[in-house]
Tab-separated table of N, CA and C and ligand atoms in Angstrom:
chain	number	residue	atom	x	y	z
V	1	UNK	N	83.788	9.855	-53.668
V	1	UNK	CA	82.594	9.069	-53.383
V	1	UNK	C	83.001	7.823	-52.597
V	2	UNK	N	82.402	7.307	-51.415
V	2	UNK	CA	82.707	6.129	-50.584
V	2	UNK	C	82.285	5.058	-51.431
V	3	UNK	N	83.199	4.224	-51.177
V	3	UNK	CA	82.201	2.831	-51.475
V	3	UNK	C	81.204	2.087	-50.231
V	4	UNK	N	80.544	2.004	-51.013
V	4	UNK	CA	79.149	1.579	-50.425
V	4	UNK	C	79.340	-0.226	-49.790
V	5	UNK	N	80.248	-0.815	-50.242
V	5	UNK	CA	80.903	-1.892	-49.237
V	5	UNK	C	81.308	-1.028	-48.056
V	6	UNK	N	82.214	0.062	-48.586
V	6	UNK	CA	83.172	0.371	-47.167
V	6	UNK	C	82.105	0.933	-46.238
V	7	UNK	N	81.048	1.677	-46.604
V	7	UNK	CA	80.109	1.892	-45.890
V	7	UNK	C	79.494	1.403	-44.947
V	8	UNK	N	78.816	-0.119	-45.890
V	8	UNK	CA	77.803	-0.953	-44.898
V	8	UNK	C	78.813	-1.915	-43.788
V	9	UNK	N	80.402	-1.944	-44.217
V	9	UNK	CA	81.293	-2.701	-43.206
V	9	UNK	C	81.496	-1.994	-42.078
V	10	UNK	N	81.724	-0.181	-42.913
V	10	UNK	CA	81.835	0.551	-41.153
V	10	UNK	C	81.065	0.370	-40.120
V	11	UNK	N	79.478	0.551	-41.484
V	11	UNK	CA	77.989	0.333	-39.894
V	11	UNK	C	78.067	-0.883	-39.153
V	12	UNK	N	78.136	-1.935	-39.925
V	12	UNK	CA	78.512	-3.294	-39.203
V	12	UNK	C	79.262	-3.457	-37.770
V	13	UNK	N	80.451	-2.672	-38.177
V	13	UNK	CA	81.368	-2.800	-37.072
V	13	UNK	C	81.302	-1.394	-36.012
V	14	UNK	N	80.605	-0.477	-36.508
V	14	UNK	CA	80.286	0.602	-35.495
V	14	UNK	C	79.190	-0.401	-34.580
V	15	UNK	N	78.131	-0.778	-35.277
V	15	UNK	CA	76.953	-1.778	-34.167
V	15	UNK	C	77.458	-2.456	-33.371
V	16	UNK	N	78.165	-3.515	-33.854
V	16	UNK	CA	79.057	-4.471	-33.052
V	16	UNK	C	79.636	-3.895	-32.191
V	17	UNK	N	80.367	-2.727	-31.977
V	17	UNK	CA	81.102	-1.975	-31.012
V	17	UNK	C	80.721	-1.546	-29.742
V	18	UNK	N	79.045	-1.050	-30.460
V	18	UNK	CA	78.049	-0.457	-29.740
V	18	UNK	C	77.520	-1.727	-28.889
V	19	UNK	N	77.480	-2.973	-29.399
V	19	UNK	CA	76.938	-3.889	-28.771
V	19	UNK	C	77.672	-4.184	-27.976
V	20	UNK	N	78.966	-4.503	-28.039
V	20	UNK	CA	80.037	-4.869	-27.511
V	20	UNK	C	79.980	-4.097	-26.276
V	21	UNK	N	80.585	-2.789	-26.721
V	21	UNK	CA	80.282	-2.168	-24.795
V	21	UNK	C	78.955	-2.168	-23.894
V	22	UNK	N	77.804	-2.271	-25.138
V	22	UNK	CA	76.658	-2.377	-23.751
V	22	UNK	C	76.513	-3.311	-23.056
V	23	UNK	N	77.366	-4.921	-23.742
V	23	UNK	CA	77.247	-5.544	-22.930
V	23	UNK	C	78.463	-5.951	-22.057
V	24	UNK	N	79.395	-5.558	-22.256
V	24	UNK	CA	80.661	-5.083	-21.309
V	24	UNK	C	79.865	-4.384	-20.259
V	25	UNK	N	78.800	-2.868	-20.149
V	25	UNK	CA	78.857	-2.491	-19.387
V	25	UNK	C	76.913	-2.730	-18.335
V	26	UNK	N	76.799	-3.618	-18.834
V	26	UNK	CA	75.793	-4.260	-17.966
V	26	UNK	C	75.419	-5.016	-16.651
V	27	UNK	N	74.878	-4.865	-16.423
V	27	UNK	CA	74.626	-5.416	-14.971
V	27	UNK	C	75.208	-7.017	-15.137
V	28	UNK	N	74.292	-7.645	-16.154
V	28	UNK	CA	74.920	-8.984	-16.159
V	28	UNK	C	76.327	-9.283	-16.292
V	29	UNK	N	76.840	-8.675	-16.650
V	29	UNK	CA	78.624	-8.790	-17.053
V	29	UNK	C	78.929	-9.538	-16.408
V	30	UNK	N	79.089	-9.265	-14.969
V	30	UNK	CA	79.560	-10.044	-13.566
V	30	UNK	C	79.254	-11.591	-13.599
V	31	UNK	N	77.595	-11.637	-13.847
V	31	UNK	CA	77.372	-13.176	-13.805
V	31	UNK	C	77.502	-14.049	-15.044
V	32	UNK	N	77.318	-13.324	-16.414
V	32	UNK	CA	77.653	-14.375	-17.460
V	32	UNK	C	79.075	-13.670	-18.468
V	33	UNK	N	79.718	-13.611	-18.698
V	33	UNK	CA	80.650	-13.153	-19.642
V	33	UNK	C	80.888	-13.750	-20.706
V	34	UNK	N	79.801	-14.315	-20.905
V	34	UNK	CA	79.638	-15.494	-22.571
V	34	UNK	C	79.185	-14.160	-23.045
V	35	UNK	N	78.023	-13.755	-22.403
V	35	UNK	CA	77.068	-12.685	-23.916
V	35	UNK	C	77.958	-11.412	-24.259
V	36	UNK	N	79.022	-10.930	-23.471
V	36	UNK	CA	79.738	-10.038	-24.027
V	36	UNK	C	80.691	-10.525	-24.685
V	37	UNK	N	81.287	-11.754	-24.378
V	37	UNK	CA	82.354	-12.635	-25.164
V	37	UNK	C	81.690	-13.115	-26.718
V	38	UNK	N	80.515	-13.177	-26.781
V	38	UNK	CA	80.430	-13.341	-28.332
V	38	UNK	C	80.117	-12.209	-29.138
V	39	UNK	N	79.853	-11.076	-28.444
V	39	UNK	CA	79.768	-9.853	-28.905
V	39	UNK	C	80.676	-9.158	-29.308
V	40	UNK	N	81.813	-9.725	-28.372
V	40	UNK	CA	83.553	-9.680	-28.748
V	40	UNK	C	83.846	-10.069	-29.922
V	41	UNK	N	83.509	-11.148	-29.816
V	41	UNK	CA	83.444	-11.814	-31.346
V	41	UNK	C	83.137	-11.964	-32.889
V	42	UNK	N	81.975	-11.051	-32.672
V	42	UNK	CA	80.932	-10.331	-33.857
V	42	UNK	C	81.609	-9.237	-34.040
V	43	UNK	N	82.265	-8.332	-32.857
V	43	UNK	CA	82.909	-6.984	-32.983
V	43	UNK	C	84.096	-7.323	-34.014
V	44	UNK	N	84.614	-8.106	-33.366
V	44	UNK	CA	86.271	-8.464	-34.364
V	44	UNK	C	85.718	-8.790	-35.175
V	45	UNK	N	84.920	-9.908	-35.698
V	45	UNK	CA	84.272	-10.556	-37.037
V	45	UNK	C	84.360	-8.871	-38.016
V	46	UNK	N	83.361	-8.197	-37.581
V	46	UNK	CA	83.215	-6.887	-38.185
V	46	UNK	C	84.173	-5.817	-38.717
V	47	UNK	N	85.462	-6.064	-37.410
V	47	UNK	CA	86.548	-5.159	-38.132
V	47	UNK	C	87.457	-6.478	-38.748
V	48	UNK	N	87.466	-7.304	-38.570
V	48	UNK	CA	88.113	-8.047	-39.735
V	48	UNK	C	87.811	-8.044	-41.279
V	49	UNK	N	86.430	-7.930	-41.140
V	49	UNK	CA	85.752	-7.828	-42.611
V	49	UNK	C	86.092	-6.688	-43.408
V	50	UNK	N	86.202	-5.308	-42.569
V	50	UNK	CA	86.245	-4.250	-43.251
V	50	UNK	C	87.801	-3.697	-43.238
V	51	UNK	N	88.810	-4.487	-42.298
V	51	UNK	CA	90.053	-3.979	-43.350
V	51	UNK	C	90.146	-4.854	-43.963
V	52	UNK	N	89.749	-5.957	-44.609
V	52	UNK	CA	90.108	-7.113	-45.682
V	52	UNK	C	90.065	-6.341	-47.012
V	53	UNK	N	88.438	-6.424	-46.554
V	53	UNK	CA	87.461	-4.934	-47.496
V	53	UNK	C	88.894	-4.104	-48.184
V	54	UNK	N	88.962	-3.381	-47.342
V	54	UNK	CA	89.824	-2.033	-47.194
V	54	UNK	C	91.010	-2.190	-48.386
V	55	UNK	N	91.750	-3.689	-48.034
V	55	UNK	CA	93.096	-3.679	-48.855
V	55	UNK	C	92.604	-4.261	-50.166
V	56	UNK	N	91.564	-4.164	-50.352
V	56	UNK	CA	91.409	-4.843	-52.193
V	56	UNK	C	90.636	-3.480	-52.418
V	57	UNK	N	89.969	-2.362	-51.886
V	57	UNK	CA	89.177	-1.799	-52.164
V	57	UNK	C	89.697	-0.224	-52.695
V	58	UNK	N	89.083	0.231	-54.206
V	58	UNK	CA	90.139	1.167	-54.946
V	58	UNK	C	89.667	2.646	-54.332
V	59	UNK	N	88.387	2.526	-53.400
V	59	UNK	CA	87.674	3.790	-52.891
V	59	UNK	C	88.817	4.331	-52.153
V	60	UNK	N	88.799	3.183	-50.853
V	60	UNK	CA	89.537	3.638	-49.630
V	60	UNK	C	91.147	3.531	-50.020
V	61	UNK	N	91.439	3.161	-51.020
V	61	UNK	CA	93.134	3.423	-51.639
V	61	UNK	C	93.173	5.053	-52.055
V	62	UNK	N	92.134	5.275	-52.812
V	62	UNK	CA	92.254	6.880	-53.202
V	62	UNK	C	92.195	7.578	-52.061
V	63	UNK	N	91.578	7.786	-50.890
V	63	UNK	CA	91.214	8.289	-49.725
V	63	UNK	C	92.461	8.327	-48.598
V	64	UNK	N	93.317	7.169	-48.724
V	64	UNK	CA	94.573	7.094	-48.580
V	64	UNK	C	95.772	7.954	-48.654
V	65	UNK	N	95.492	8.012	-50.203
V	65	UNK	CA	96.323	8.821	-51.159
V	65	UNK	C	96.224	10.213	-50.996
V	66	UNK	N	94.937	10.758	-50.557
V	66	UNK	CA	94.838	12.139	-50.859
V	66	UNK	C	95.119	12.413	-48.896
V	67	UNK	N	95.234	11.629	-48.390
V	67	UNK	CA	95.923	12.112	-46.999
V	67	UNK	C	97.098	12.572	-46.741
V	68	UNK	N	97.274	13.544	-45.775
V	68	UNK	CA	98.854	13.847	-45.662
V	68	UNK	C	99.725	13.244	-45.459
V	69	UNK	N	100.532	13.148	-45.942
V	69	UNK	CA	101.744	12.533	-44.994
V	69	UNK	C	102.875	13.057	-44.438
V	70	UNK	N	103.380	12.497	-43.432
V	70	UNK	CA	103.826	12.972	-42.400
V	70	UNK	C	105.229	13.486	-43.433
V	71	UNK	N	105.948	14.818	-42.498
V	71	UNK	CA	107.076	15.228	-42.829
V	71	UNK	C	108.109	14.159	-42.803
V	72	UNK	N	108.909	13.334	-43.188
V	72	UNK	CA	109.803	12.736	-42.295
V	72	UNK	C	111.445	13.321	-42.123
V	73	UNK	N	111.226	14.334	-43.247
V	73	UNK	CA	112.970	14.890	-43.163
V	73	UNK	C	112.493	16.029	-41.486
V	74	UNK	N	111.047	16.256	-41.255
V	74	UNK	CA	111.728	17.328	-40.486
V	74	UNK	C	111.128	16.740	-39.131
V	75	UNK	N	110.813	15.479	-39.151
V	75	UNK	CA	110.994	14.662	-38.018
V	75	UNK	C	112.418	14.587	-37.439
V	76	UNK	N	113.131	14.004	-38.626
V	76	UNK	CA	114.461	13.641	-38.254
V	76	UNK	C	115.757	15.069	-38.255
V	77	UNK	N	115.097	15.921	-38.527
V	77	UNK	CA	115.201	17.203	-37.848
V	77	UNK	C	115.184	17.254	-36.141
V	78	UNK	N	114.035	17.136	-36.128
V	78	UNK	CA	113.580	17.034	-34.591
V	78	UNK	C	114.374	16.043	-33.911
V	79	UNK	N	114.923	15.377	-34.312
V	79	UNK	CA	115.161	14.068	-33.738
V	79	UNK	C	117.194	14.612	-33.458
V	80	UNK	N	117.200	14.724	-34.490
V	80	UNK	CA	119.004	15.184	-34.144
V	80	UNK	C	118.961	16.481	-33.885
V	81	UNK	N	118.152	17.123	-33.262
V	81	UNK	CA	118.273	18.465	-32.623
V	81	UNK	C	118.718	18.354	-31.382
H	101	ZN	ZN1	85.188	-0.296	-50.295
């Protein structure tokens, strides 16, 4: 089950993202670069919030956990081959 913090931080920072490039990719860009520069700003605000979130949070630690992890003996296989 997600946590419902980690949730409403993803949407946060998915919007912001979304905002972020539309106004990266607007006509105005050229003449003002304040309104995408604070959109910049709200964007980072947003992913700052949600890995803060992230490292105290016991949802996205389990979700972590149940991911693979990488081989590393047969990396280093690969590696001295
Ligand atoms: Zn969470």
């Amino acid at each position: 089950m997600i946590c419902p913090i980690c949730r409403d931080l993803e949407r946060d920072f998915a919007a912001g993202l979304t905002e972020y490039v539309a106004a990266r990719s607007s006509a105005s860009y050229n003449v003002s670069k304040s309104f995408a520069a604070k959109r910049n700003v709200d964007m980072e605000r947003a992913r700052y919030d949600l890995e803060e979130h992230r490292l105290v949070c016991v949802s996205a630690a389990r979700l972590f956990a149940l991911l693979p992890k990488p081989d590393i003996t047969t990396s280093l296989r690969q590696l001295a081959a």
